[in-house]
CSV table of C-alpha atoms and ligand atoms in Angstrom, one decimal:
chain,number,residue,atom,x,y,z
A,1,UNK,CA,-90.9,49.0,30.2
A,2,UNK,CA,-87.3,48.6,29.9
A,3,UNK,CA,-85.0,49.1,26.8
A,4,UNK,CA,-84.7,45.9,24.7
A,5,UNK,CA,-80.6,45.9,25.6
A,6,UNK,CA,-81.8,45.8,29.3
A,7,UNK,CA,-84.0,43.2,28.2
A,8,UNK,CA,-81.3,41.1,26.0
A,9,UNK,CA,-79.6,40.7,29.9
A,10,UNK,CA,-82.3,40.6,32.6
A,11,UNK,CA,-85.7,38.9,31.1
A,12,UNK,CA,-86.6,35.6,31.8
A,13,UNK,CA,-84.7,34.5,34.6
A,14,UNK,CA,-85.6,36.4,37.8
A,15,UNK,CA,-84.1,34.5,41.1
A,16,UNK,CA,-85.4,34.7,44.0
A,17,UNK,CA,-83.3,35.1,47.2
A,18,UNK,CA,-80.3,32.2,47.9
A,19,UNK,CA,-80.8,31.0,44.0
A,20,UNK,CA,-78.3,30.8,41.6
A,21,UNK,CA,-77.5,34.6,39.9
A,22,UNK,CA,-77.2,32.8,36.3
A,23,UNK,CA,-79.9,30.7,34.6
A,24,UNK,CA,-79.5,27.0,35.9
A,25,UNK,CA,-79.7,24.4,33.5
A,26,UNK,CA,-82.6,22.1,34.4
A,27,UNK,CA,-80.7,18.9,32.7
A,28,UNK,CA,-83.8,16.7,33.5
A,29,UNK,CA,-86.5,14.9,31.5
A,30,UNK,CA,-89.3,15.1,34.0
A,31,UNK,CA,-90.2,16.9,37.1
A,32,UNK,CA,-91.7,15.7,40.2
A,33,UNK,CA,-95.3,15.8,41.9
A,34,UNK,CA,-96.9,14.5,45.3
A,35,UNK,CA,-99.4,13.7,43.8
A,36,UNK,CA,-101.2,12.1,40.8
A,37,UNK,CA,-104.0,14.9,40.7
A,38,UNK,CA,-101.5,17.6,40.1
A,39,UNK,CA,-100.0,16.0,37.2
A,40,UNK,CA,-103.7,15.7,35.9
A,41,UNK,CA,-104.1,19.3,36.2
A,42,UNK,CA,-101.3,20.0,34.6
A,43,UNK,CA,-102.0,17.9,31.6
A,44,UNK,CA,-105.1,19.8,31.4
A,45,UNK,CA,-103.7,22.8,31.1
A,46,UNK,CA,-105.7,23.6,34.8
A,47,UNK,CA,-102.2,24.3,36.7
A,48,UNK,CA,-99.0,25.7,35.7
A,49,UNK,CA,-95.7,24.0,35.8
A,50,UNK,CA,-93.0,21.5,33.8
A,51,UNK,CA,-93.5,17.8,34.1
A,52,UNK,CA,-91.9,16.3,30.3
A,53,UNK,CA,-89.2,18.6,28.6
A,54,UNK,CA,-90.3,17.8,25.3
A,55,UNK,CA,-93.3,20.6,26.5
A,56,UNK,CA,-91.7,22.4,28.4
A,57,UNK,CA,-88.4,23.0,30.9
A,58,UNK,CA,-87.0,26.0,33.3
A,59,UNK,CA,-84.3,26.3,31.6
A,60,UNK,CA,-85.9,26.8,28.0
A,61,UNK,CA,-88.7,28.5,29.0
A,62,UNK,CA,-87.1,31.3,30.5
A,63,UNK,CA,-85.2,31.9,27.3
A,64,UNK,CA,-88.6,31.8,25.6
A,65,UNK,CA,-89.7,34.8,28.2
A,66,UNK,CA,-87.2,36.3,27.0
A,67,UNK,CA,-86.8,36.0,23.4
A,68,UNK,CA,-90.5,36.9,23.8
A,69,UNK,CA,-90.2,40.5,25.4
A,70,UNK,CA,-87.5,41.1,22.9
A,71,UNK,CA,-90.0,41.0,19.9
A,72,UNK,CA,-92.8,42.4,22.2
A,73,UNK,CA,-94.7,39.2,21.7
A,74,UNK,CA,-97.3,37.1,24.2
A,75,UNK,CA,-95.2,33.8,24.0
A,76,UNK,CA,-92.5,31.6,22.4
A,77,UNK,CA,-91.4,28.3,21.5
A,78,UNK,CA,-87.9,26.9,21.1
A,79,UNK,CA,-87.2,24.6,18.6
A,80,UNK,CA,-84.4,22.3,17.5
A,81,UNK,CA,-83.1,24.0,14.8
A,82,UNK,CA,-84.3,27.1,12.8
A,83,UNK,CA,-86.3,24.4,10.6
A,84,UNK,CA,-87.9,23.2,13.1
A,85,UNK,CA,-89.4,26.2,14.2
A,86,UNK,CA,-90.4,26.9,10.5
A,87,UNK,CA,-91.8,23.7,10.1
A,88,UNK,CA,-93.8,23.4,13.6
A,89,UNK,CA,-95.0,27.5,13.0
A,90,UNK,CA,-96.8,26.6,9.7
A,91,UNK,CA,-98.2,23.2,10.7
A,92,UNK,CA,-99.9,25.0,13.9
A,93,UNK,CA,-101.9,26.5,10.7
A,94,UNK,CA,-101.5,24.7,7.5
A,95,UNK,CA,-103.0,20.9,6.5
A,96,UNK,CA,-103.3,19.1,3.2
A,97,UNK,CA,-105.4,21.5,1.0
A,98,UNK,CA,-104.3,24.5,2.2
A,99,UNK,CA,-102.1,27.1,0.7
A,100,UNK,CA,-98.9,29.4,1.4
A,101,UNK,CA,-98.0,32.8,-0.4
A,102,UNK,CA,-94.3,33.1,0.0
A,103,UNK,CA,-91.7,35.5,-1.0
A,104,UNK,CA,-89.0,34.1,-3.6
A,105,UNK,CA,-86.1,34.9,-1.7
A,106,UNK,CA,-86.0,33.4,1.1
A,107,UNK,CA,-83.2,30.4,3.3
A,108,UNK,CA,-82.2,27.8,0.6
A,109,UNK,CA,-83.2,25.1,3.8
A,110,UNK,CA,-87.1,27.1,3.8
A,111,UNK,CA,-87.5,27.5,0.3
A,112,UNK,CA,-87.1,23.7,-0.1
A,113,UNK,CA,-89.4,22.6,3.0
A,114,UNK,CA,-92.2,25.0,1.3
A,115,UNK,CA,-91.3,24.1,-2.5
A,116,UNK,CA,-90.6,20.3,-2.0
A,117,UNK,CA,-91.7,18.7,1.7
A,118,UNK,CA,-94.8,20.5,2.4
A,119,UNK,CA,-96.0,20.1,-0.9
A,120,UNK,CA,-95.5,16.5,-0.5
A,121,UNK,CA,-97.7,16.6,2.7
A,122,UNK,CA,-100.8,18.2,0.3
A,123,UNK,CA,-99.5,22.3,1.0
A,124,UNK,CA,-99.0,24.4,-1.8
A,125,UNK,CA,-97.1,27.4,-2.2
A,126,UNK,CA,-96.7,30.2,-4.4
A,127,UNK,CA,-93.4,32.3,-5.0
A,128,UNK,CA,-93.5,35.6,-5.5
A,129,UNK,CA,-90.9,38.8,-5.5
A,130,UNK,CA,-90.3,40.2,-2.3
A,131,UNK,CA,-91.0,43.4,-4.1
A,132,UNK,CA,-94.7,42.3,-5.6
A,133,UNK,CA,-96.6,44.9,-5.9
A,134,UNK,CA,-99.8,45.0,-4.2
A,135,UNK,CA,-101.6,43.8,-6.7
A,136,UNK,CA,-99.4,40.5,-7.1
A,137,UNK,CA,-99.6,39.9,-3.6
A,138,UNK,CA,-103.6,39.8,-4.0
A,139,UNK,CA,-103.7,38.0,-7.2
A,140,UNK,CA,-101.7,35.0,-5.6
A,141,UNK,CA,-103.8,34.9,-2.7
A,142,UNK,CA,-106.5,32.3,-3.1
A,143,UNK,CA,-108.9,31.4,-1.1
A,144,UNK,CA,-107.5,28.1,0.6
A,145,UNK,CA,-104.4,30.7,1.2
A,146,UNK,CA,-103.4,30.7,5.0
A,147,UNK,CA,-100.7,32.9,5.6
A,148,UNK,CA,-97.6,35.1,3.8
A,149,UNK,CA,-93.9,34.1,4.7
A,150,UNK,CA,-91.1,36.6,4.1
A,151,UNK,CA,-88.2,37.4,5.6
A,152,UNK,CA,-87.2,40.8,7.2
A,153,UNK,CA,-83.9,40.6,5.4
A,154,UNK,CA,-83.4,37.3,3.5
A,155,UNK,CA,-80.3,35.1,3.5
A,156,UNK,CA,-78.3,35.4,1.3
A,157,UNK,CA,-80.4,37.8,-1.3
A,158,UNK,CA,-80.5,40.8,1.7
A,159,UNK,CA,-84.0,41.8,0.1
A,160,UNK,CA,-85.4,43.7,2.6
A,161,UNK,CA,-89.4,42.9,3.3
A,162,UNK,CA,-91.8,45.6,3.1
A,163,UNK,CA,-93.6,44.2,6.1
A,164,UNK,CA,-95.6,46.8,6.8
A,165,UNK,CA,-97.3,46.4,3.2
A,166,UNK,CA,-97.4,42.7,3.3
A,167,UNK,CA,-98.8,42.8,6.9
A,168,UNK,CA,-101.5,44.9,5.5
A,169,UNK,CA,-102.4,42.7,2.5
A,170,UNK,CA,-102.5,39.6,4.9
A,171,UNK,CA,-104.8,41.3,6.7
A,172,UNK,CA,-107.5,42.2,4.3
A,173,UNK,CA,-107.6,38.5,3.4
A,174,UNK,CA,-108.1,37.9,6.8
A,175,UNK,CA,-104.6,35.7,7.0
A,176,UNK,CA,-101.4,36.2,9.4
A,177,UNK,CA,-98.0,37.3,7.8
A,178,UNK,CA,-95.0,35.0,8.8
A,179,UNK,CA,-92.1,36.6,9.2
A,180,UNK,CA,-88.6,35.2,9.6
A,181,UNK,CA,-86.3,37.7,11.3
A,182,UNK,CA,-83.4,35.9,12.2
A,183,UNK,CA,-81.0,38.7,10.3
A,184,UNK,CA,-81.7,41.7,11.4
A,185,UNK,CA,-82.5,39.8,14.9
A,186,UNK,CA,-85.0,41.5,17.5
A,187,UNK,CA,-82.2,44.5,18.3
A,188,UNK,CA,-82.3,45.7,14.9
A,189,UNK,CA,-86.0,45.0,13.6
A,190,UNK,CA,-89.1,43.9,15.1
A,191,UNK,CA,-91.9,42.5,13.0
A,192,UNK,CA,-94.6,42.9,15.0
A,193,UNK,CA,-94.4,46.9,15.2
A,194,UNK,CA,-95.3,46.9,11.4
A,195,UNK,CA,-98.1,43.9,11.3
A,196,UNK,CA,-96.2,40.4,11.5
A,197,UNK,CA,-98.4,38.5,13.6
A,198,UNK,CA,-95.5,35.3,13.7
A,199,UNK,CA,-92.2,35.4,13.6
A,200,UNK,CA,-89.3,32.6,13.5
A,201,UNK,CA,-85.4,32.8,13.7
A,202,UNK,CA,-82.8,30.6,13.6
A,203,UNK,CA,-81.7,31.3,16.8
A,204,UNK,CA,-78.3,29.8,15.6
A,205,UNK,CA,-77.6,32.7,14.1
A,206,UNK,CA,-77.3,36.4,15.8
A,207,UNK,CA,-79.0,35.4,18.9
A,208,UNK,CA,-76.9,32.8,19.6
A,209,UNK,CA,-73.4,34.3,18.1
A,210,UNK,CA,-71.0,32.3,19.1
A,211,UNK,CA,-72.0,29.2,16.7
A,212,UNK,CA,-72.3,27.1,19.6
A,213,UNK,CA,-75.7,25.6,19.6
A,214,UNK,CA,-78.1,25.2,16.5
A,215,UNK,CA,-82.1,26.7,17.3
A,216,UNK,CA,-85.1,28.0,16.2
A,217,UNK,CA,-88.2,30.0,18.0
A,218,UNK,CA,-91.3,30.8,16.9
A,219,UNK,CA,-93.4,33.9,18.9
A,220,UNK,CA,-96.6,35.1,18.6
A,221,UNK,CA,-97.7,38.4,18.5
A,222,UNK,CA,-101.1,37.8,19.9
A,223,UNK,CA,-102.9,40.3,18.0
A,224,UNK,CA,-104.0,38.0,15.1
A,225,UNK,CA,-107.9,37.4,15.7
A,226,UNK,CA,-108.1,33.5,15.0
A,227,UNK,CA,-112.1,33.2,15.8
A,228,UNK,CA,-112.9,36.6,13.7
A,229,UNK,CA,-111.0,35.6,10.4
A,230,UNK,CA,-113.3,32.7,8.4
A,231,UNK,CA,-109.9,30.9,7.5
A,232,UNK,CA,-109.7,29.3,10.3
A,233,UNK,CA,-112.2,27.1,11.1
A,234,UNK,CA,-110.3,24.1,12.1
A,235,UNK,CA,-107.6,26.3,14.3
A,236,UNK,CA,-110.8,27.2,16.4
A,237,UNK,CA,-112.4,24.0,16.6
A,238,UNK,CA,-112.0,21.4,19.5
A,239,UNK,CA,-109.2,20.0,19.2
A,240,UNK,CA,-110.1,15.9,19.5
A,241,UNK,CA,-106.7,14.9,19.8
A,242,UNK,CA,-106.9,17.2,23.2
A,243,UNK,CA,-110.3,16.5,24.5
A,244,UNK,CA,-112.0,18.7,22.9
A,245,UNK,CA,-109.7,21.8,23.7
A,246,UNK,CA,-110.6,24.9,21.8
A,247,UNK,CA,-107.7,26.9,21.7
A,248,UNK,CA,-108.8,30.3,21.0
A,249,UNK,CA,-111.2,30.0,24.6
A,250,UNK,CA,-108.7,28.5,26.7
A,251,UNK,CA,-106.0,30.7,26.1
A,252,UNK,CA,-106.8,33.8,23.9
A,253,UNK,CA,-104.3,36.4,22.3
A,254,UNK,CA,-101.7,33.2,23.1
A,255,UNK,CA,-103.9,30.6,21.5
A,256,UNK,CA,-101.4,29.9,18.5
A,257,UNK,CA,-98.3,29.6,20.2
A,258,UNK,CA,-100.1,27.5,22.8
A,259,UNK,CA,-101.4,25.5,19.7
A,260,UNK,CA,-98.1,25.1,18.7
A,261,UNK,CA,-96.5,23.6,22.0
A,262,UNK,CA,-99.4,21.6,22.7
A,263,UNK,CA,-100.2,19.7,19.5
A,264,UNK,CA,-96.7,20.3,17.3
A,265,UNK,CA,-94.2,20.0,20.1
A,266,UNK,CA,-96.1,17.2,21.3
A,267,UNK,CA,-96.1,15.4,18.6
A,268,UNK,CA,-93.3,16.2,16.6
A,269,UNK,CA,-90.9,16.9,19.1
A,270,UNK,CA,-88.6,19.3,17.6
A,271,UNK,CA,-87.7,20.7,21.3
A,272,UNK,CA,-84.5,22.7,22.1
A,273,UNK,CA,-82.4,21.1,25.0
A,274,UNK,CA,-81.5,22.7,28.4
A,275,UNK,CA,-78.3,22.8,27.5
A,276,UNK,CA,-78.6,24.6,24.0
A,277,UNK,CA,-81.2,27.0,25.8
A,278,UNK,CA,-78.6,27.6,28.3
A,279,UNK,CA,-76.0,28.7,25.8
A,280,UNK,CA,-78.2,30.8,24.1
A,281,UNK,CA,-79.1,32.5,26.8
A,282,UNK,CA,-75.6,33.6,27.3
A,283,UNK,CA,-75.2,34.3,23.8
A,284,UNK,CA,-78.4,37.1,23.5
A,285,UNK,CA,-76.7,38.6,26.8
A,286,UNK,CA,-74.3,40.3,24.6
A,287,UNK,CA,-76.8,40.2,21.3
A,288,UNK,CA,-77.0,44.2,21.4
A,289,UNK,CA,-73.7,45.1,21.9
A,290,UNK,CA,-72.7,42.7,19.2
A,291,UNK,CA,-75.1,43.8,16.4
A,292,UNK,CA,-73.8,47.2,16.7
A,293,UNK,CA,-70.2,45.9,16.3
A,294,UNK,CA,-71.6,43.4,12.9
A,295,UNK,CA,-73.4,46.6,11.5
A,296,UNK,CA,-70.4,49.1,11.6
A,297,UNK,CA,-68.1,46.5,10.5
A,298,UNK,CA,-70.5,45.3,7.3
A,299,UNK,CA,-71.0,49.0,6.5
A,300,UNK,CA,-67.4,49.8,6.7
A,301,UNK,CA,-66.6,46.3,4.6
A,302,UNK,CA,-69.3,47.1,2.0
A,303,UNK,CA,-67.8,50.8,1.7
A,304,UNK,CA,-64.1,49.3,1.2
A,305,UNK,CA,-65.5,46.8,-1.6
A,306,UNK,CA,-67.8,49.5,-3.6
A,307,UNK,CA,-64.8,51.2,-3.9
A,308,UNK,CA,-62.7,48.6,-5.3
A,309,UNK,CA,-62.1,48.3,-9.1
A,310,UNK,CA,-61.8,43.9,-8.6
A,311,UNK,CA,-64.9,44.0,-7.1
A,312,UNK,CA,-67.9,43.8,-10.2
A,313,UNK,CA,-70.8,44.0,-7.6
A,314,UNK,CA,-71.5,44.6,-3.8
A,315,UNK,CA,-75.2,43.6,-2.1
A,316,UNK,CA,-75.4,45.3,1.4
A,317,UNK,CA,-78.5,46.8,2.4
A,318,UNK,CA,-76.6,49.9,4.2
A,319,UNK,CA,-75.2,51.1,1.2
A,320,UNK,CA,-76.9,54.3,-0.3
A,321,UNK,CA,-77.2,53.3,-3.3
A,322,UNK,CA,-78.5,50.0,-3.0
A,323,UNK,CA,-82.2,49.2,-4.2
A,324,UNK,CA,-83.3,48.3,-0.1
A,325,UNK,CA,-81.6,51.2,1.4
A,326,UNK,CA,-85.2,53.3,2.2
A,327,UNK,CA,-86.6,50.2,3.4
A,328,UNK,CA,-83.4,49.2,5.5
A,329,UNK,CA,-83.5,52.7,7.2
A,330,UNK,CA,-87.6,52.5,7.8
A,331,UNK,CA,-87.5,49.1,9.3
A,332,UNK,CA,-84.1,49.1,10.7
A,333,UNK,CA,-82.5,52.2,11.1
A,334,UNK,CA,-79.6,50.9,13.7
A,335,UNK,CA,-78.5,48.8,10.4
A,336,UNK,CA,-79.7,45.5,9.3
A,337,UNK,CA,-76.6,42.7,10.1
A,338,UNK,CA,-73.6,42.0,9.7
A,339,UNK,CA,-73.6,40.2,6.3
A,340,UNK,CA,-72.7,41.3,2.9
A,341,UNK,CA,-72.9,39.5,-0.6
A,342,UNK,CA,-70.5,40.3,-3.9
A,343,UNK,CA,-69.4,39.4,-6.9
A,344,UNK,CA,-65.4,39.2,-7.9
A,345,UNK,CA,-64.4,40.8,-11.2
A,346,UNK,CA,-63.8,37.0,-13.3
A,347,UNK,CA,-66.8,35.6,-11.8
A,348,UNK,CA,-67.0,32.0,-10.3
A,349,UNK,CA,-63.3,31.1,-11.2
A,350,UNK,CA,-62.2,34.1,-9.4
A,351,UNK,CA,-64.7,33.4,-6.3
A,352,UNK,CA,-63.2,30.0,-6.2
A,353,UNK,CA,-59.6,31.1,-6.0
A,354,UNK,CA,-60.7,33.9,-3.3
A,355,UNK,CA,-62.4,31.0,-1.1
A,356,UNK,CA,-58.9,29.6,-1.4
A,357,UNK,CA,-57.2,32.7,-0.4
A,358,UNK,CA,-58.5,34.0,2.5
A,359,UNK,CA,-56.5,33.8,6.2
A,360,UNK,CA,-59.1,35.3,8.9
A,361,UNK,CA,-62.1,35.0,7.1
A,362,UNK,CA,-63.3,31.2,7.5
A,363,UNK,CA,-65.2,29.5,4.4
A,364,UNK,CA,-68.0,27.8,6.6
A,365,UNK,CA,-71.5,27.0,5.7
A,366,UNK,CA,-72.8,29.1,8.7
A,367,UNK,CA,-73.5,33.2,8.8
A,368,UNK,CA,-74.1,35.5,11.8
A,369,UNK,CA,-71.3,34.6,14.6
A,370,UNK,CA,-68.4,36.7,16.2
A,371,UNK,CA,-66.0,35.0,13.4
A,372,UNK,CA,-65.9,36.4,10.1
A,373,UNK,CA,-66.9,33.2,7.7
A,374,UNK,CA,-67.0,33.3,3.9
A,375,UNK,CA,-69.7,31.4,1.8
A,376,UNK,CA,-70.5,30.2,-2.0
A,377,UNK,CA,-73.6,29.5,-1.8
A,378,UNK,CA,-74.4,28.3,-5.5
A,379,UNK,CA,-71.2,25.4,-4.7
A,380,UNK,CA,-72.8,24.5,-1.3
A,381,UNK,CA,-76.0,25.9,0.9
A,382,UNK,CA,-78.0,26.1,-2.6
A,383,UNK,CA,-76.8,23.5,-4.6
A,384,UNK,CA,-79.9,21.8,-5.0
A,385,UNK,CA,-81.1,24.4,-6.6
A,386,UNK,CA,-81.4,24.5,-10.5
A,387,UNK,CA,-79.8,28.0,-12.2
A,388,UNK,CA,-82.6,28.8,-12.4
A,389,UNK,CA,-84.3,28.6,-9.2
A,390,UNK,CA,-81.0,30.0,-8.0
A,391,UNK,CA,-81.6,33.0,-10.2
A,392,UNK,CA,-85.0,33.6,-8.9
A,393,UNK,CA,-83.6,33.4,-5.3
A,394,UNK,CA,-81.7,36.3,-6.0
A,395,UNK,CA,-78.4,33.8,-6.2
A,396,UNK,CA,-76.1,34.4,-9.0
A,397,UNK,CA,-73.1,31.6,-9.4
A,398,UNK,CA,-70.4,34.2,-8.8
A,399,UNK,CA,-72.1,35.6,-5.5
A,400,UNK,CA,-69.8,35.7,-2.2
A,401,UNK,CA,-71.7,35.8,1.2
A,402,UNK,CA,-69.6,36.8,3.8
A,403,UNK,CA,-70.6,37.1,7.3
A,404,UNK,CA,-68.5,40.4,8.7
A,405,UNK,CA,-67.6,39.5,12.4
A,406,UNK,CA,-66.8,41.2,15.3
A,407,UNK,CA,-62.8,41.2,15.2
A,408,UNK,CA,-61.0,44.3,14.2
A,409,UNK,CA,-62.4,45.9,11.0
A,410,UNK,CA,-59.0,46.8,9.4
A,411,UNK,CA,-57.7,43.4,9.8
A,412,UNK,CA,-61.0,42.2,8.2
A,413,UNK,CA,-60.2,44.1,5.0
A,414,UNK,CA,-56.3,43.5,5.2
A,415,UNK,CA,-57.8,40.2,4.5
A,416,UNK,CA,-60.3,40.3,1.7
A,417,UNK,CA,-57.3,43.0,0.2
A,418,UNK,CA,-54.5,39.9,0.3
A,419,UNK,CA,-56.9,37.4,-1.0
A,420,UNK,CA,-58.3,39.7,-3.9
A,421,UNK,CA,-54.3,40.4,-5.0
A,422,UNK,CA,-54.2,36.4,-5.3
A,423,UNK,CA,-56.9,36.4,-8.0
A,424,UNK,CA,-55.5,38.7,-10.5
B,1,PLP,C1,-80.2,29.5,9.0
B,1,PLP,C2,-81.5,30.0,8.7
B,1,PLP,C3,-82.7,29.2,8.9
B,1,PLP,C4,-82.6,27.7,9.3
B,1,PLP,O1,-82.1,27.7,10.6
B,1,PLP,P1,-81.3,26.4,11.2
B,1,PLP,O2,-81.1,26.8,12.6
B,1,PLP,O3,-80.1,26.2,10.4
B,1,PLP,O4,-82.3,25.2,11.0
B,1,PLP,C5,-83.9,29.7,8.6
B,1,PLP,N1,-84.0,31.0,8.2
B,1,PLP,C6,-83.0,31.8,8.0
B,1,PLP,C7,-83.1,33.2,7.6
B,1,PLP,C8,-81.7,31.3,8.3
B,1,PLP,O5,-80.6,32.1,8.1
């Protein structure tokens, strides 16, 4: 097996002799048969092959290959947008009734789809700490409970998830852990080597690195047991709305993400287009190289603002002293990304007028591309959020995200130096 840089260049797309060297884009709704039968076959999942892009396309499938080998998982689906993945990954699972365990700190955008819209649609969820110990985890497990969410490192708290623990503690309730890895990205930390059995990303952010194209995935690990676990009697029983398709028999270890494509993508439609596949596709080309140019910058940025007497706080996993260091280096010992949160000396006020001051570093409501980009979150991503809530998020008012890019480190802290000398 190769190594996953190899991978990040050469799965998925393997031409064959006289076809194009780079990944076409198949810009086309539907695909053509001789005959009826075929496309009968296909529908029945009897014969392989495209023939509606909203299921599947060339183009976006071979990033899904790929995206797949990166996390070592049996299949993948691209989504829309990083919501839509979220979304279509816990419908494949959850209906009125049922029940979600869910870390507190988590994306402003899923923390509202668990807290608000799925609870509207009859799906509960409970918040707990990322750090819960074992015994909260169980206690907030009930029995209409059907999975745990958490992210590997969460935007914008950068808790790091003991996966491996939470992984374990799905798994004696007989339940899958989610896990949303779309920081630390596939290069840096893979779920399923610790006991995810799902993971999503917003594919708009590392994987995609340029901020060109917005996208989610979800992959499957294969190694949850659907039929053995008693949670999931309706997952493993014929599917009407498919002729009587039992997932689980037709396609084994893949049987969620096929579950997933054939009854959420269908009917929801939350596909990625060829052309956003395309571009994603180049962007994971370079997803290794740039990682390790994020995490050396963010580690030298974080060391330049510990050290600063303007600076009242600094929230980077890398750091020694920070409270997710041993977990960072157990799950992610190549570092964890490229973003930082901190706190200016004169709190919000001070945060404001640094927002205002800074030349290279762009204040955009987006993390994880080549571009160094500044954010408040408690002024924009997570102003629906009460104080509160923003508390228990691990969001103070005064907290700074910045999202270190891949341009030359010194002029990245020439920058944040200039801008702090404006605010006192
Ligand atoms: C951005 C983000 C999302 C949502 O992704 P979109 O592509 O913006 O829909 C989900 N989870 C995490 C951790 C994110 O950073």
């Amino acid at each position: 097996m190769s190594h996953i840089n190899t991978k990040c260049i050469q799965e998925g797309y393997e031409p064959k002799s006289g076809e194009a060297r780079v990944l076409p884009i198949y810009q086309s709704t539907t695909f053509k048969y001789e005959d009826a039968k075929t496309l009968g076959d296909l529908f029945d999942f009897n014969a392989s092959g495209h023939f509606y892009t909203r299921l599947s396309n060339p183009t976006v499938e071979a990033v899904e290959k790929k995206i797949a080998a990166l996390e070592g998982g049996v299949g993948a689906m691209l989504c829309s947008s990083g919501q839509g993945a979220t979304t279509a990954a816990i419908l494949t699972i959850c209906s009125a009734g049922d029940h979600i365990v869910s870390s507190n700190s988590i994306y402003g955008g899923s923390f509202n789809l668990l807290n608000i819209t799925l609870r509207k649609l009859g799906i509960d969820t409970t918040f707990i700490s990322p750090d819960a110990t074992d015994e909260e985890i169980r206690a907030a497990i009930r029995p209409e409970t059907k999975l745990l969410f958490g992210e590997s490192v969460a935007n914008p708290a950068l808790t790091v998830l003991d996966i491996e623990r939470w992984a374990k503690i799905a798994h004696e309730n007989e339940i899958p852990l989610f896990v949303d890895n779309t920081f630390p990205s596939p290069v840096n930390c893979r779920p399923f080597e610790w006991g995810a059995d799902i993971i999503i990303h917003s594919t708009s952010k590392y994987l995609d690195g340029h901020a060109m194209a917005l996208g989610g995935c979800v992959v499957d690990s294969g190694k949850f047991d659907w039929t053995a676990s008693k949670k999931f009697e309706k997952f493993c029983a014929p599917d009407e709305s498919y002729h009587g398709l039992v997932y689980p028999e037709k396609f084994g270890a893949a049987a969620f993400i096929a579950k997933a494509r054939a009854q959420m993508m269908r009917d929801m439609g939350m596909m990625m287009s060829p052309m956003n596949a395309f571009l994603l596709n180049v962007g994971i080309e370079t997803l290794h190289l740039r990682m390790r140019e994020h995490c050396a910058n963010a580690q030298k940025v974080a060391e330049y603002l510990a050290k600063n007497d303007k600076i009242a706080w600094v929230n980077f996993p890398g750091l020694e002293d920070n409270k997710y260091n041993a977990l960072a280096k157990k799950y992610m010992p190549q570092g964890t990304c490229g973003v930082i949160s901190f706190g200016i000396k004169g709190g919000r006020e001070a945060a404001g007028k640094f927002m205002e001051s800074v030349k290279l570093a762009a204040p955009v409501i987006h993390v994880a591309d080549a571009r160094t980009c500044i954010l408040h979150p408690a002024s924009t991503t997570h102003r629906q959020l009460s104080d509160e809530q923003l508390i228990e998020c691990g969001v103070t008012p005064d907290l700074i995200r910045m999202s270190v890019g891949i341009e030359y480190v010194d002029d990245i802290i020439e920058d944040i130096e200039q801008a702090l000398n404006k605010c006192f």
